[in-house]
Amino acid sequence: MRIIDKIYIDGQFITPHGTEIADLQNPSTEEKIGTVRLGDVEDAKAAIAAAKRAFPAFARTGKRERIAMLEHLSDAVAARNAELTEAMATEYGAPQYFTGFAVVHAASSFRHMAEVLKDYKFTRRIGRAEVTMQPIGVTAAITPWNSNYGFICAKLATAIAAGTTIVIKPSEMSAVQTQLLTECLHEADLPMGVFNIVNGRGDVVGAEFSRHPDIAKVTFTGSTAVGRQVLRAGAETLKRVTLELGGKGPNIILDDADLNRAIPTVLRVGLMNSGQACIAGTRVLVSEARKAEVIERLRVEIATFKPGMPSDPAVMIGPMVSQKQYERVQAYIRLGVDEGAELIAGGPGRPQGISHGWFSQPTIFANVTNDMRIAREEIFGPVLSVLSYQDEEEAIHIANDTSYGLQAYLHGTDMERMQKLASRLDCGRVVINGAPHEPLAPFGGMKQSGIGREFGSFGLDAFLEPKAVLT
Ligand code: NAD
């Protein structure tokens, strides 16, 4: 049993003022693995006050100092890779292919920001003006449970590069992972108050961070519904916001696609992170001409996406993070059946041979139309919808006919054609033929998938305010 009863303020692990205790569970077994003592509004205020005190000196640090801090942070996270991986498997249930990537990705986000910082021009001349990019002020980060390390590290890295101090509220469901990660970050020996991490409920600590007048900017990753609340709460003091929200990514198989290559990629990006990924390509679009062939291939090949325990290296689909999330996914699977979509793989209930844990079956619906709720709403589980199109125009129309706009996928053989189609998709990123992640390229959504961009120099810009001095 893990008892998490500390939060991190002013460079120290302290007992929170808040007294509420929440249970922590292993989603693969449904067993209680520990408890977390949650911070309250007083704790949120104390964290903000610490970050505010640290801000003036930190804002004056130079590039060299900040690069050194980023390198220390990266090393400190990488040094405890094995423990971080283990915690993520136990508390979140992520399969090994994902935990292996997640810790490396989290540690490398500091290195990537150090690289950006080396070349970043904080001072630029524009005519008579000298324009300086200055740190935006105390920032609040609010993060979800589906990649706890990655979101905390990416946001912290950007704050350090910009010279802003930060308060962080991770998901209350990730407290074991947060505790370990905080111990790593503490090892980097940053000045007191530069970063502060408070476990707590969203509607308590998250809400205080979103409305407190001393917070200049909120960087939020989570659901679109909560993103709206963060935006509203910040409006009173005109906070700058970066919102990374939900998605319903189109996963478009063009009629010239080589299915031997495309089908495994379509399934991989559709079911990534057990379907608990904002960037998952959950709407599979296929031409009428190839529909029968594609559906048959998907039906057969989804069987290679083995559900099960994170201890099994062959597992590709882990459990849903919580009972609530499991029930939500189950409700959507039942809804798909009720809406008249054709179930071609999976369905309600747990996968065969699994009697415990919040596992959902990898599920595919065919004959889905874009007005069905399973095609419009983010399910956040291993559930794919196959929709068909007559021609390229209709494919683009269906792809863009959504309130989301985060990440789209194209599969085909004619690169020039795919580049043209990519320019017509209303989303922040388009991935062609399963191309690997580019950590320095901007990441974020159009429409209700968010506001602003993270990563690379675009991400850094969003933690800075330009000031023009005219002479
Ligand atoms: P969530 O919106 O429920 O919670 C996210 C965070 O916000 C948590 O820390 C939560 O405690 C906090 N929160 C809840 N209510 C709040 C309030 N009133 N004020 C301030 N903070 C509050 O999301 P989740 O269930 O943790 O994560 C899943 C969602 O995150 C999905 O919709 C997914 O698409 C989205 N997501 C987006 C991205 C992206 O980069 N675009 C990445 C990962 C996840």
Coordinates of C-alpha atoms in Angstrom, one line a residue, residues 205-443:
V205 CA -7.2 22.9 -6.6
G206 CA -7.7 23.1 -10.4
A207 CA -10.5 25.6 -10.1
E208 CA -8.4 27.8 -7.7
F209 CA -5.4 27.7 -10.2
S210 CA -7.8 28.7 -13.0
R211 CA -9.2 31.8 -11.2
H212 CA -6.5 33.0 -8.9
P213 CA -5.4 36.6 -9.9
D214 CA -1.7 35.9 -9.4
I215 CA -1.8 33.2 -12.2
A216 CA -0.9 34.8 -15.5
K217 CA -1.4 31.8 -17.7
V218 CA -3.0 28.4 -17.5
T219 CA -1.8 25.5 -19.6
F220 CA -4.4 22.8 -19.5
T221 CA -4.6 19.3 -21.0
G222 CA -7.8 17.4 -20.5
S223 CA -11.4 17.2 -21.7
T224 CA -13.1 19.8 -23.8
A225 CA -15.8 20.2 -21.1
V226 CA -13.3 21.1 -18.3
G227 CA -11.3 23.2 -20.8
R228 CA -14.3 25.4 -21.2
Q229 CA -14.6 25.8 -17.4
V230 CA -10.9 26.8 -17.2
L231 CA -11.4 29.4 -20.0
R232 CA -14.4 30.8 -18.2
A233 CA -12.7 31.0 -14.8
G234 CA -9.7 32.7 -16.3
A235 CA -11.7 35.3 -18.2
E236 CA -12.2 37.5 -15.1
T237 CA -8.5 38.2 -15.0
L238 CA -7.8 37.7 -18.7
K239 CA -5.5 34.8 -18.3
R240 CA -3.5 33.6 -21.2
V241 CA -4.6 30.0 -21.9
T242 CA -3.3 27.0 -23.7
L243 CA -5.9 24.3 -24.0
E244 CA -5.1 20.8 -25.3
L245 CA -8.4 19.1 -25.4
G246 CA -10.3 16.1 -26.9
G247 CA -10.2 14.6 -30.4
K248 CA -12.1 12.4 -32.8
G249 CA -9.3 11.9 -35.4
P250 CA -10.1 10.9 -38.9
N251 CA -8.0 7.9 -40.0
I252 CA -8.4 8.0 -43.8
I253 CA -7.5 5.1 -46.0
L254 CA -7.2 6.3 -49.6
D255 CA -8.1 4.0 -52.4
D256 CA -4.5 3.6 -53.5
A257 CA -3.3 2.5 -50.1
D258 CA -1.2 -0.6 -49.7
L259 CA -3.4 -2.5 -47.1
N260 CA -0.5 -4.6 -45.9
R261 CA 1.1 -1.4 -44.6
A262 CA -2.0 0.6 -43.9
I263 CA -4.2 -1.8 -41.9
P264 CA -1.6 -2.4 -39.0
T265 CA -1.0 1.4 -38.9
V266 CA -4.7 2.3 -38.9
L267 CA -5.2 -0.1 -35.9
R268 CA -2.1 1.1 -34.1
V269 CA -3.0 4.8 -34.3
G270 CA -6.7 4.1 -33.6
L271 CA -6.1 1.9 -30.5
M272 CA -3.0 3.6 -29.1
N273 CA -2.7 3.9 -25.4
S274 CA -5.6 1.4 -25.1
G275 CA -7.7 4.0 -26.9
Q276 CA -7.2 6.5 -24.1
A277 CA -5.5 9.0 -26.4
C278 CA -6.7 12.4 -27.5
I279 CA -4.8 11.9 -30.8
A280 CA -6.3 8.4 -31.5
G281 CA -7.6 8.0 -35.1
T282 CA -10.9 6.6 -34.1
R283 CA -12.9 7.4 -37.2
V284 CA -11.7 5.1 -39.9
L285 CA -12.7 6.4 -43.4
V286 CA -12.7 4.0 -46.3
S287 CA -13.8 4.4 -50.0
E288 CA -17.0 2.5 -50.9
A289 CA -14.9 0.7 -53.6
R290 CA -12.6 -0.9 -51.0
K291 CA -15.0 -1.1 -48.0
A292 CA -15.6 -4.8 -48.0
E293 CA -11.9 -5.7 -48.3
V294 CA -10.9 -3.2 -45.6
I295 CA -13.5 -4.2 -43.1
E296 CA -12.5 -7.9 -43.5
R297 CA -8.8 -7.0 -42.9
L298 CA -9.6 -4.9 -39.9
R299 CA -11.8 -7.6 -38.4
V300 CA -9.1 -10.2 -38.8
E301 CA -6.1 -8.1 -37.8
I302 CA -7.6 -6.5 -34.7
A303 CA -7.2 -10.0 -33.1
T304 CA -3.4 -9.3 -33.0
F305 CA -4.1 -6.5 -30.5
K306 CA -4.0 -8.6 -27.4
P307 CA -5.7 -7.2 -24.3
G308 CA -4.3 -8.1 -20.9
M309 CA -2.0 -7.3 -18.0
P310 CA 0.9 -4.9 -18.4
S311 CA 3.3 -7.6 -17.2
D312 CA 2.8 -9.4 -20.5
P313 CA 5.1 -7.9 -23.1
A314 CA 2.8 -9.0 -26.0
V315 CA -0.1 -7.0 -24.6
M316 CA -1.3 -4.1 -26.8
I317 CA -4.5 -3.1 -24.9
G318 CA -4.5 -2.4 -21.2
P319 CA -7.4 -1.6 -18.9
M320 CA -9.4 1.6 -18.8
V321 CA -8.0 3.8 -16.1
S322 CA -11.0 3.6 -13.7
Q323 CA -14.3 1.9 -13.2
K324 CA -16.0 5.1 -14.3
Q325 CA -14.0 5.2 -17.5
Y326 CA -14.8 1.5 -18.1
E327 CA -18.5 2.1 -17.7
R328 CA -18.4 5.1 -20.0
V329 CA -16.7 3.0 -22.7
Q330 CA -19.2 0.2 -22.2
A331 CA -22.1 2.6 -22.5
Y332 CA -20.7 3.9 -25.8
I333 CA -20.4 0.3 -27.1
R334 CA -24.0 -0.4 -26.2
L335 CA -25.0 2.9 -27.8
G336 CA -23.2 2.0 -31.1
V337 CA -25.4 -1.2 -31.2
D338 CA -28.5 0.8 -30.4
E339 CA -27.7 3.4 -33.1
G340 CA -27.7 0.6 -35.7
A341 CA -23.9 0.3 -36.4
E342 CA -22.7 -3.1 -37.3
L343 CA -20.4 -4.7 -34.7
I344 CA -17.6 -6.5 -36.6
A345 CA -15.2 -7.1 -33.7
G346 CA -15.4 -6.9 -29.9
G347 CA -18.6 -5.7 -28.2
P348 CA -19.8 -5.1 -24.7
G349 CA -18.1 -6.7 -21.7
R350 CA -14.6 -7.8 -20.9
P351 CA -12.3 -9.6 -23.4
Q352 CA -12.5 -13.4 -23.4
G353 CA -10.6 -15.0 -20.6
I354 CA -10.4 -11.8 -18.5
S355 CA -12.7 -11.8 -15.5
H356 CA -11.2 -8.9 -13.5
G357 CA -9.9 -5.4 -14.1
W358 CA -11.4 -2.6 -16.2
F359 CA -10.7 -4.1 -19.6
S360 CA -12.9 -3.3 -22.6
Q361 CA -12.8 -5.5 -25.7
P362 CA -11.1 -3.9 -28.7
T363 CA -14.2 -3.1 -30.7
I364 CA -14.9 -2.1 -34.3
F365 CA -18.2 -0.8 -35.7
A366 CA -18.8 -0.8 -39.4
N367 CA -21.5 1.0 -41.4
V368 CA -21.3 4.0 -39.1
T369 CA -22.6 7.3 -40.3
N370 CA -21.2 10.6 -39.2
D371 CA -24.4 11.7 -37.5
M372 CA -24.2 8.8 -35.0
R373 CA -23.0 9.7 -31.5
I374 CA -20.3 7.1 -31.6
A375 CA -18.8 9.0 -34.6
R376 CA -19.2 12.4 -33.1
E377 CA -18.2 12.0 -29.4
E378 CA -14.9 11.1 -27.9
I379 CA -15.2 7.6 -26.4
F380 CA -11.6 7.4 -25.0
G381 CA -11.4 3.6 -25.2
P382 CA -10.5 1.0 -27.8
V383 CA -13.5 1.5 -30.0
L384 CA -13.2 2.3 -33.8
S385 CA -15.9 3.5 -36.1
V386 CA -15.7 2.7 -39.9
L387 CA -17.4 5.2 -42.2
S388 CA -17.4 5.1 -46.0
Y389 CA -17.0 7.8 -48.6
Q390 CA -17.7 7.9 -52.4
D391 CA -14.8 10.1 -53.4
E392 CA -12.0 12.3 -52.1
E393 CA -14.4 15.3 -51.7
E394 CA -16.7 13.4 -49.4
A395 CA -13.7 12.0 -47.4
I396 CA -12.6 15.5 -46.7
H397 CA -16.1 16.6 -45.9
I398 CA -16.6 13.8 -43.4
A399 CA -13.2 14.2 -41.9
N400 CA -13.9 17.9 -41.2
D401 CA -17.5 17.4 -40.1
T402 CA -16.7 17.3 -36.4
S403 CA -16.4 19.8 -33.6
Y404 CA -12.8 18.5 -32.9
G405 CA -9.6 19.2 -34.9
L406 CA -6.6 17.7 -33.2
Q407 CA -4.8 15.0 -35.3
A408 CA -5.7 13.3 -38.6
Y409 CA -4.1 10.3 -40.4
L410 CA -3.8 9.7 -44.1
H411 CA -2.8 6.3 -45.6
G412 CA -2.0 6.0 -49.3
T413 CA 0.8 5.8 -51.9
D414 CA 0.7 9.1 -53.7
M415 CA 2.6 11.6 -51.5
E416 CA 1.7 14.7 -53.6
R417 CA -2.0 13.9 -53.4
M418 CA -1.7 13.3 -49.6
Q419 CA 0.1 16.6 -49.1
K420 CA -2.8 18.4 -50.9
L421 CA -5.4 16.6 -48.9
A422 CA -3.5 17.4 -45.7
S423 CA -3.8 21.1 -46.4
R424 CA -7.6 20.7 -46.5
L425 CA -8.0 18.9 -43.1
D426 CA -9.0 21.2 -40.3
C427 CA -6.7 20.0 -37.5
G428 CA -3.4 20.8 -35.8
R429 CA -1.5 17.8 -37.1
V430 CA -1.7 15.4 -40.0
V431 CA 0.2 12.2 -39.9
I432 CA 1.0 10.6 -43.3
N433 CA 1.5 6.8 -43.4
G434 CA 2.1 6.5 -39.7
A435 CA 5.1 9.0 -39.7
P436 CA 6.9 9.1 -36.3
H437 CA 6.3 11.9 -33.7
E438 CA 8.2 15.1 -34.3
P439 CA 8.9 16.6 -30.8
L440 CA 9.8 20.1 -32.0
A441 CA 6.8 20.6 -34.3
P442 CA 3.8 22.5 -32.9
F443 CA 1.2 20.3 -31.3

